Every structure is written in structure tokens, then in C-alpha cells.
XYZ file of C-alpha atoms in Angstrom:
448
model
C 20.114 -3.750 -18.359
C 16.857 -5.337 -19.597
C 18.935 -8.288 -20.850
C 20.482 -8.464 -17.300
C 17.254 -8.526 -15.633
C 15.862 -11.288 -17.981
C 18.881 -13.601 -17.400
C 18.864 -12.973 -13.695
C 15.210 -14.115 -13.395
C 15.879 -17.120 -15.593
C 18.543 -18.146 -13.138
C 16.550 -17.362 -10.170
C 13.678 -19.310 -11.647
C 15.734 -22.385 -12.074
C 16.810 -22.340 -8.555
C 13.898 -20.904 -6.368
C 11.569 -23.763 -7.290
C 14.152 -26.309 -6.384
C 15.992 -24.566 -3.307
C 13.514 -26.118 -0.706
C 13.776 -29.572 -2.168
C 17.555 -29.248 -2.360
C 17.649 -28.606 1.459
C 15.301 -31.652 1.977
C 16.670 -34.305 -0.260
C 20.363 -33.050 -0.664
C 21.250 -31.345 2.621
C 18.656 -33.476 4.610
C 17.259 -30.830 6.729
C 13.938 -30.984 8.482
C 11.084 -28.668 7.684
C 11.544 -26.655 10.889
C 15.343 -26.364 10.075
C 14.425 -24.997 6.579
C 11.905 -22.564 8.094
C 14.505 -21.085 10.535
C 17.022 -20.904 7.855
C 14.707 -18.840 5.525
C 13.705 -16.739 8.407
C 17.110 -15.754 9.560
C 18.204 -15.243 5.983
C 15.210 -12.729 5.570
C 16.230 -10.849 8.638
C 19.758 -10.240 7.491
C 18.426 -9.349 3.929
C 16.445 -6.461 5.405
C 19.829 -4.621 5.787
C 20.694 -4.919 2.046
C 18.386 -2.131 0.542
C 19.439 0.846 2.756
C 23.079 -0.158 2.594
C 23.008 -0.375 -1.176
C 21.156 2.918 -1.393
C 23.739 4.673 0.734
C 26.558 3.380 -1.413
C 24.850 4.312 -4.597
C 24.878 7.860 -3.653
C 28.619 7.714 -3.341
C 29.955 5.268 -5.879
C 28.988 4.145 -9.338
C 25.860 2.225 -9.286
C 26.931 -0.354 -11.907
C 30.143 -1.309 -9.949
C 28.208 -1.884 -6.668
C 25.600 -3.977 -8.678
C 28.457 -6.165 -10.115
C 29.854 -6.709 -6.589
C 26.272 -7.697 -5.450
C 25.883 -10.014 -8.247
C 29.167 -11.844 -7.674
C 28.465 -11.918 -4.034
C 25.173 -13.683 -4.803
C 26.958 -16.216 -6.838
C 29.501 -16.887 -4.345
C 27.339 -17.378 -1.435
C 25.094 -19.712 -3.496
C 28.180 -21.827 -4.650
C 29.280 -22.188 -1.040
C 26.226 -24.154 -0.327
C 27.750 -27.057 -2.383
C 30.756 -27.211 0.112
C 28.793 -28.509 3.169
C 25.768 -30.339 4.515
C 26.155 -28.883 8.225
C 23.311 -26.739 9.326
C 25.126 -23.783 10.709
C 27.381 -22.976 7.598
C 24.178 -23.573 5.475
C 22.348 -20.953 7.569
C 25.416 -18.666 7.363
C 25.883 -18.865 3.593
C 22.042 -18.451 2.940
C 21.958 -15.196 5.129
C 25.070 -13.919 3.448
C 23.436 -14.513 0.017
C 20.173 -12.734 1.090
C 22.017 -9.416 1.805
C 23.235 -8.770 -1.820
C 20.184 -10.310 -3.163
C 17.994 -7.704 -1.603
C 20.666 -4.933 -2.471
C 20.541 -5.847 -6.073
C 16.810 -5.205 -6.431
C 17.243 -1.751 -5.080
C 20.382 -1.089 -7.351
C 18.536 -2.150 -10.513
C 15.694 0.032 -9.741
C 17.934 3.042 -8.980
C 19.808 2.235 -12.301
C 16.461 2.255 -14.265
C 15.348 5.525 -12.584
C 18.553 7.362 -13.607
C 18.729 6.012 -17.187
C 15.048 6.365 -18.146
C 14.391 9.821 -16.551
C 10.794 10.999 -17.489
C 10.079 7.615 -19.125
C 10.812 5.615 -15.956
C 7.294 4.225 -15.511
C 7.149 2.816 -19.078
C 10.713 1.407 -18.616
C 9.729 -0.277 -15.521
C 6.688 -1.725 -16.925
C 8.741 -3.128 -19.785
C 11.327 -4.320 -17.413
C 8.646 -6.082 -15.209
C 7.217 -7.809 -18.212
C 10.661 -9.086 -19.291
C 11.472 -10.293 -15.806
C 8.153 -12.309 -15.712
C 9.053 -13.924 -19.027
C 12.526 -14.865 -17.684
C 10.915 -16.274 -14.430
C 8.603 -18.390 -16.502
C 11.350 -19.797 -18.771
C 13.576 -20.638 -15.481
C 10.627 -22.199 -13.675
C 9.902 -24.357 -16.645
C 13.406 -25.523 -17.042
C 13.418 -26.322 -13.110
C 10.217 -28.258 -13.608
C 11.831 -30.398 -16.405
C 15.087 -30.914 -14.299
C 13.162 -31.964 -11.087
C 11.384 -34.859 -12.832
C 14.683 -36.613 -12.642
C 14.946 -35.871 -8.963
C 18.684 -36.857 -8.287
C 21.203 -35.068 -6.362
C 23.069 -34.188 -9.607
C 19.996 -32.545 -10.957
C 19.573 -30.267 -8.011
C 23.278 -29.376 -8.024
C 23.086 -28.661 -11.761
C 20.250 -26.108 -11.063
C 22.318 -24.446 -8.461
C 25.170 -24.170 -10.630
C 23.112 -22.786 -13.434
C 21.964 -20.043 -11.221
C 25.623 -19.198 -10.386
C 26.350 -19.212 -13.938
C 23.632 -16.679 -14.469
C 25.184 -14.313 -11.939
C 28.620 -14.390 -13.613
C 26.994 -13.634 -17.037
C 25.033 -10.605 -15.630
C 27.961 -9.447 -13.888
C 30.052 -9.326 -17.257
C 27.056 -7.625 -18.904
C 26.568 -5.039 -16.180
C 30.286 -3.974 -16.565
C 29.406 -3.074 -20.271
C 26.490 -0.776 -19.149
C 27.241 2.956 -19.121
C 27.121 4.542 -15.712
C 23.998 6.985 -15.628
C 24.476 10.334 -13.866
C 23.737 10.403 -10.205
C 22.545 13.802 -8.776
C 24.412 13.540 -5.680
C 27.903 12.574 -7.361
C 27.194 15.387 -10.003
C 27.109 17.970 -7.159
C 30.163 16.414 -5.359
C 32.330 16.405 -8.608
C 31.160 19.986 -9.467
C 32.930 21.429 -6.525
C 29.752 23.335 -5.740
C 28.120 23.359 -2.267
C 25.482 20.742 -1.774
C 21.915 21.890 -1.731
C 19.714 21.453 1.267
C 17.996 18.450 -0.617
C 21.478 16.822 -0.656
C 21.590 16.676 3.115
C 18.212 15.074 3.405
C 18.099 12.076 5.519
C 15.239 9.445 4.907
C 15.339 8.257 8.403
C 14.293 11.796 9.523
C 11.597 12.117 6.873
C 8.616 11.181 8.621
C 6.265 11.299 5.630
C 8.685 8.949 3.611
C 8.876 6.536 6.551
C 5.145 6.399 6.965
C 4.754 5.884 3.253
C 7.421 2.997 3.426
C 5.250 1.544 6.418
C 2.126 1.455 4.207
C 4.079 -0.177 1.427
C 4.858 -3.191 3.559
C 1.131 -3.896 3.914
C 0.517 -3.294 0.138
C 3.263 -5.603 -0.913
C 1.279 -8.578 0.804
C -0.137 -9.545 -2.738
C 3.175 -11.358 -3.115
C 2.709 -13.618 -0.109
C -1.026 -14.029 -0.741
C -0.474 -15.306 -4.369
C 2.554 -17.400 -3.535
C 1.652 -18.714 -0.088
C -2.077 -17.939 0.720
C -3.635 -19.283 -2.421
C -1.961 -22.821 -2.341
C -2.750 -23.237 1.353
C -6.362 -21.924 0.937
C -7.100 -24.110 -2.026
C -5.795 -27.164 -0.108
C -7.284 -26.648 3.238
C -10.484 -24.661 2.837
C -12.004 -25.252 -0.618
C -13.223 -28.168 -3.011
C -11.253 -26.901 -5.819
C -8.675 -29.211 -7.411
C -5.179 -29.102 -5.864
C -3.685 -28.713 -9.433
C -5.390 -25.264 -9.505
C -2.553 -23.883 -7.196
C 0.203 -23.667 -9.799
C -2.320 -22.320 -12.388
C -2.876 -19.377 -10.157
C 0.635 -18.196 -10.678
C 0.529 -19.033 -14.320
C -2.503 -16.675 -14.523
C -0.644 -14.028 -12.515
C 2.305 -14.193 -14.883
C 0.074 -14.036 -18.012
C -1.856 -10.904 -16.697
C 1.435 -9.207 -15.759
C 2.960 -9.798 -19.228
C -0.309 -8.793 -20.955
C -1.239 -5.708 -19.040
C 1.825 -4.165 -17.226
C 2.956 -2.106 -20.188
C -0.492 -0.983 -21.540
C -1.447 0.168 -18.082
C 1.843 2.055 -17.360
C 0.299 5.127 -18.880
C -2.072 5.574 -15.837
C 0.963 6.025 -13.481
C 3.150 8.298 -15.443
C 3.426 11.096 -12.659
C 2.841 11.657 -8.991
C -0.711 12.775 -9.393
C -1.691 9.783 -11.673
C 0.246 7.336 -9.402
C -1.991 8.652 -6.502
C -5.136 8.271 -8.242
C -4.309 4.561 -8.749
C -4.541 4.006 -5.035
C -8.357 3.695 -5.106
C -8.551 0.986 -7.811
C -5.751 -0.854 -5.966
C -7.907 -0.846 -2.858
C -11.001 -2.057 -4.767
C -9.003 -4.952 -6.383
C -7.782 -6.030 -2.902
C -11.073 -5.970 -1.421
C -12.683 -7.743 -4.444
C -9.915 -10.392 -4.147
C -10.487 -10.873 -0.420
C -14.306 -11.334 -0.844
C -13.892 -13.810 -3.741
C -11.343 -15.868 -1.896
C -13.737 -16.015 1.136
C -16.610 -17.016 -1.154
C -14.529 -19.887 -2.728
C -14.925 -21.972 0.520
C -18.820 -21.859 0.364
C -19.325 -23.954 -2.805
C -18.605 -27.157 -4.768
C -15.645 -27.647 -7.045
C -16.833 -25.674 -9.928
C -17.908 -22.699 -7.860
C -14.682 -22.764 -5.745
C -12.646 -22.895 -8.911
C -14.336 -20.056 -10.474
C -14.188 -17.933 -7.253
C -10.470 -18.736 -6.769
C -9.672 -17.604 -10.379
C -11.667 -14.367 -9.878
C -9.593 -13.617 -6.702
C -6.287 -14.479 -8.454
C -7.080 -12.074 -11.311
C -8.221 -9.284 -8.727
C -4.924 -9.747 -6.609
C -3.012 -9.802 -9.861
C -4.507 -6.554 -10.961
C -3.748 -5.054 -7.477
C -0.088 -6.075 -7.920
C 0.125 -4.651 -11.437
C -1.324 -1.288 -10.448
C 0.581 -1.131 -7.273
C 3.853 -1.739 -9.070
C 3.236 1.339 -11.061
C 2.110 3.574 -8.176
C 4.956 2.219 -5.726
C 7.652 2.803 -8.405
C 6.699 6.389 -9.195
C 5.630 7.627 -5.842
C 8.923 6.145 -4.134
C 10.893 8.208 -6.659
C 8.746 11.424 -6.638
C 8.929 11.816 -2.995
C 12.737 11.217 -2.896
C 15.089 14.275 -3.192
C 17.314 13.912 -6.187
C 20.587 14.293 -4.353
C 19.603 11.509 -1.789
C 17.679 9.340 -4.176
C 19.707 6.303 -3.515
C 19.311 6.552 0.392
C 15.619 7.080 0.054
C 15.094 4.135 -2.292
C 17.096 2.061 0.108
C 14.715 2.818 2.799
C 11.877 2.044 0.490
C 13.380 -1.261 -0.318
C 12.876 -2.316 3.342
C 9.067 -2.617 2.635
C 9.567 -5.676 0.307
C 12.204 -7.163 2.601
C 10.045 -6.792 5.678
C 6.983 -8.111 3.660
C 8.973 -11.288 2.782
C 9.410 -11.929 6.539
C 6.044 -10.745 7.842
C 3.716 -11.808 4.914
C 3.809 -15.481 5.244
C 3.025 -15.214 8.859
C -0.019 -12.815 8.141
C -1.323 -15.246 5.261
C -0.975 -18.219 7.624
C -3.000 -16.602 10.286
C -5.706 -15.779 7.669
C -5.787 -19.335 6.424
C -6.087 -20.784 9.899
C -8.813 -18.241 10.935
C -11.096 -19.084 8.093
C -13.151 -17.426 5.376
C -13.860 -14.104 7.305
C -10.216 -13.396 7.612
C -9.882 -12.515 3.741
C -12.478 -9.745 3.588
C -11.011 -8.280 6.759
C -7.560 -8.463 5.288
C -8.966 -6.759 2.112
C -10.559 -3.856 4.289
C -7.216 -3.288 5.996
C -5.558 -3.093 2.531
C -8.216 -0.545 1.564
C -7.258 1.427 4.628
C -3.625 1.280 3.718
C -4.373 2.604 0.373
C -6.452 5.525 1.760
C -3.669 6.346 4.294
C -1.113 6.368 1.592
C -3.276 8.392 -0.630
C -3.284 11.139 2.114
C 0.393 10.918 2.755
C 1.465 11.512 -0.794
C -0.973 14.346 -1.549
C 0.733 17.442 -3.038
C 1.026 20.542 -0.619
C -1.680 23.132 -0.981
C -0.179 26.359 -2.328
C -0.599 29.210 0.219
C -2.119 32.413 -0.769
C -0.040 35.646 -1.042
C 0.504 37.397 2.456
C -1.272 40.495 1.322
C -4.434 38.597 0.364
C -4.413 36.725 3.666
C -4.017 39.782 5.868
C -5.994 42.577 4.074
C -7.956 40.851 1.481
C -6.644 43.457 -1.117
C -6.351 42.185 -4.605
C -2.726 41.543 -5.610
C -2.993 43.934 -8.659
C -4.073 46.830 -6.434
C -1.272 46.354 -4.140
C 1.271 46.438 -7.104
C -0.459 49.531 -8.397
C -0.206 51.496 -5.294
C 3.505 50.734 -5.074
C 4.043 51.919 -8.549
C 2.317 55.179 -7.930
C 4.407 55.745 -4.815
C 7.583 55.131 -6.720
C 6.775 57.006 -9.801
C 4.911 59.853 -8.264
C 7.854 62.291 -8.660
C 7.759 61.908 -12.438
C 5.723 64.693 -14.401
C 2.137 63.815 -15.252
C 2.033 61.477 -18.231
C 5.466 60.330 -17.964
C 7.033 57.335 -16.039
C 10.008 57.585 -13.832
C 12.107 56.432 -16.587
C 10.915 59.351 -18.818
C 8.443 57.470 -21.197
C 4.858 58.077 -21.695
C 2.543 56.074 -19.524
C -0.090 54.958 -22.244
C -3.399 53.137 -21.742
C -1.906 50.091 -19.965
C -0.195 52.276 -17.358
C -3.412 54.054 -16.798
C -5.338 50.908 -16.224
C -2.862 49.705 -13.498
C -3.025 53.070 -11.659
C -4.350 53.106 -8.232
C -7.590 55.173 -7.517
C -7.225 58.785 -7.534
C -6.439 60.268 -4.153
C -6.532 63.954 -2.987
C -3.412 65.857 -3.926
C -1.023 66.615 -1.197
C -1.020 70.340 0.242
C 1.442 72.807 -1.294
C 4.612 73.545 0.732
C 4.634 77.051 2.157
C 6.140 79.700 0.105
C 5.397 78.096 -3.284
């Protein structure tokens, strides 16, 4: 599946950098038309994760993933059949649905296969994905130097071919065991956890809501930095693509080594504090970049990029572990589907938030950083483990548990002869230590 992820991102890297230019130079759409097309596609794509999660609890995840991959390819290939606006919007929207679904299905497959090693597996996968994305983007840059219609169509077809390849490779992957399907196939009654509904789980819904805000690093890095560099700083325009290069280098270099800090729920919860600190540092540095000359602005932008990249790396670890740890095993697919809404919603909301921040000015970035810190603190409170309750006897009477047990033992075994237990054996020193304090003997019955 790691090979599948790499090939997928190579194809995506080839097409994503050229898609906007394709709509401009090949389909001859205006900027406003392209914006509406992408916005409508994002709205429909939001339905993909919860739908995929529900299906994955009922059917083999590999088969659903193959269908999603082929659907992505078919929708993309359909773009070559028309230059009319309405069909282009329809095909783009239909492609967004399986695209968002496939990300949740891939995550679910990894969680079921890797088991306790899921954090390290996710870190390795994310590193491999960034390598694939970089390879694809490099190929796209080379092809775009030609700038012909044939070049754009070739990039689209290369991405379609990648979907066909990963579809075949996915069919060769063994199906991991799914808790919900194991229960159903065994003929045993489902456990209460198996009936869990993420839409009624207020804690999980609140956790997902905070995730929407914490995924803003994606829009900040891809949309916010280029706009801010051009409109508000004296840094060279060529710095904008270097920000994404720096981000990829840091992810490739640090994602796996840092994975040991998020190996369980408690560790993932502790990461939320440094994540908030990184967000705040990035916001302050980005604001400072508007106050100096070219060298100062360049340095401040690079510091901000490194800070937001660290927040992204650490949040990827915490988000992965907490989204799984809070989900009941028998409803894992449904829960991860709901969690997938966070990234989908951010892709629609994030550019708007970042655009407002750029137009507002330097003060907006520290304020945004503070709100991200608040989201980290809120999530840290949401995911804290429940406090174990004290024994009922201790709460009511304050009596040590050992004394309560001892009294019960004396009551049960009192009929046995002295020095023996109710079973007939000698009590010994250990029994003497656990005996309740001596009490006055009961009065003799009359006539004895």
C-alpha cells in the first residue's frame, strides 16, 4: 500500500500543478468560473469521507478503494470530452467525491494493517507521499515549459494512468481484518460499541470541529504564504515556491523520527501544546516579515514556514492517533469518515480564512495564531482520559477497602472452628493479618 500511495501522489503532483492552467488555456474558463468550479467540487467532496467510512464497516476496504480509484480516473478522463462549463463542473465535482473518500479508506487500511505500529506506519507513508508529490511536481514543471494543449492533456492522461496502476496494485493487497465485519461473520451479537454512532458522539464531533481549524496549516502554506509574500513583504517573489520545498524537506526529514512522540493517546495529547506554540510562532514571524527589508522579510518568512511545517508534522501525528483512539473498533470506519470531514471542510473554508487574514494585515497572523492555540487547548481538554472513580465504600464511609473485605470474610467464615477456615484449612499468619478487629463475643443461647 505504500507503493500505491507513492504512485498516487506522483500522478496527483503531475496534475495538480497544471489543473488551473488547463482550465485557463485549454478549456478557456475565467478566473471566477474556475473559483466556482473548485468551490462546488469541494462542497460535494465533503460527502466522500463519511460515505466511505460507512461502507468500509460493511464491505472489504480494498474493494471500495479500487472503486474509488477508478472513479477518480473516469471523472478526470471525462474532462477531455468537453470544454462546456456545466459538464466540466459536473465531472470535477464527481471526481472530488471519490478523491476525498480514498484518503479515508487509505488511512483505515493502514490503521487495520499496522495495528500498534500505526503511528510509525503513518509517518513512513507520509514521508513516501511527500517524495511522490515532489517527483510529480518536478515532472509537471518540466512539461509546463512547453505550454501546449498537448502537454496539458498528457499530464491529465498520466494522472489517469496512475489511477489504473494503483487500482491493479490495490487488488493485490490482502484485506485487513475489520472489527465490525469479524463480529458480523462470527454470528455473535454485536457489542454496544458496535452500535456506536459518531453523529451522536458529542465528544468526537467536538474533536472533529477543532480539527477543521488545526488543519489550516495546509491553506496557510499553500495559499497564505504566496499571497503574503507578494502583497505585504519585500521578500523576492521566487521565495513562494521555496516555502513548499522547505515544507517537503522538513516532512521527509522529520516525520519518521518524531513519530515516537505520538505512539499512544497520552503522548498524542501532550503534542497539542508544542503544536500550539509552533502555530503562534509562525503567526508572529509572518507578521514581522512585513516590517523589514528584503533580507529581514526573507528570514522571517523562512522562520514562519519552518514553524508552520513543524505544526503540520506534529499535528499529523496527534490527529492520526487521537482520531483512532477515540473511535470504537466496531465503528472505526464510520468514525474515521466523520473525522475526514475536517480536512474536506478546511479545503473549502481555509482559503477564505487565509484570504481575510492577508487583506486584514500583519496583526491578523498573531490573532490567527492565538485562535489556533485556543483550538489546541480545547482539543487537549476534549481528549483527556476519564478520571477513574473511587470505590463506592471509600466514597460513602471512608473505610479502607481492605477492612471492608476483612469484615466480610469474618462474617462468612465465623461459623468455622477457631484456627480453621470455612474450607477446613488452618488460617495461618496471612489470614490473621486480614482479620477484622476483635469484637465482643455474641451471648450464649439459653440452655447451653
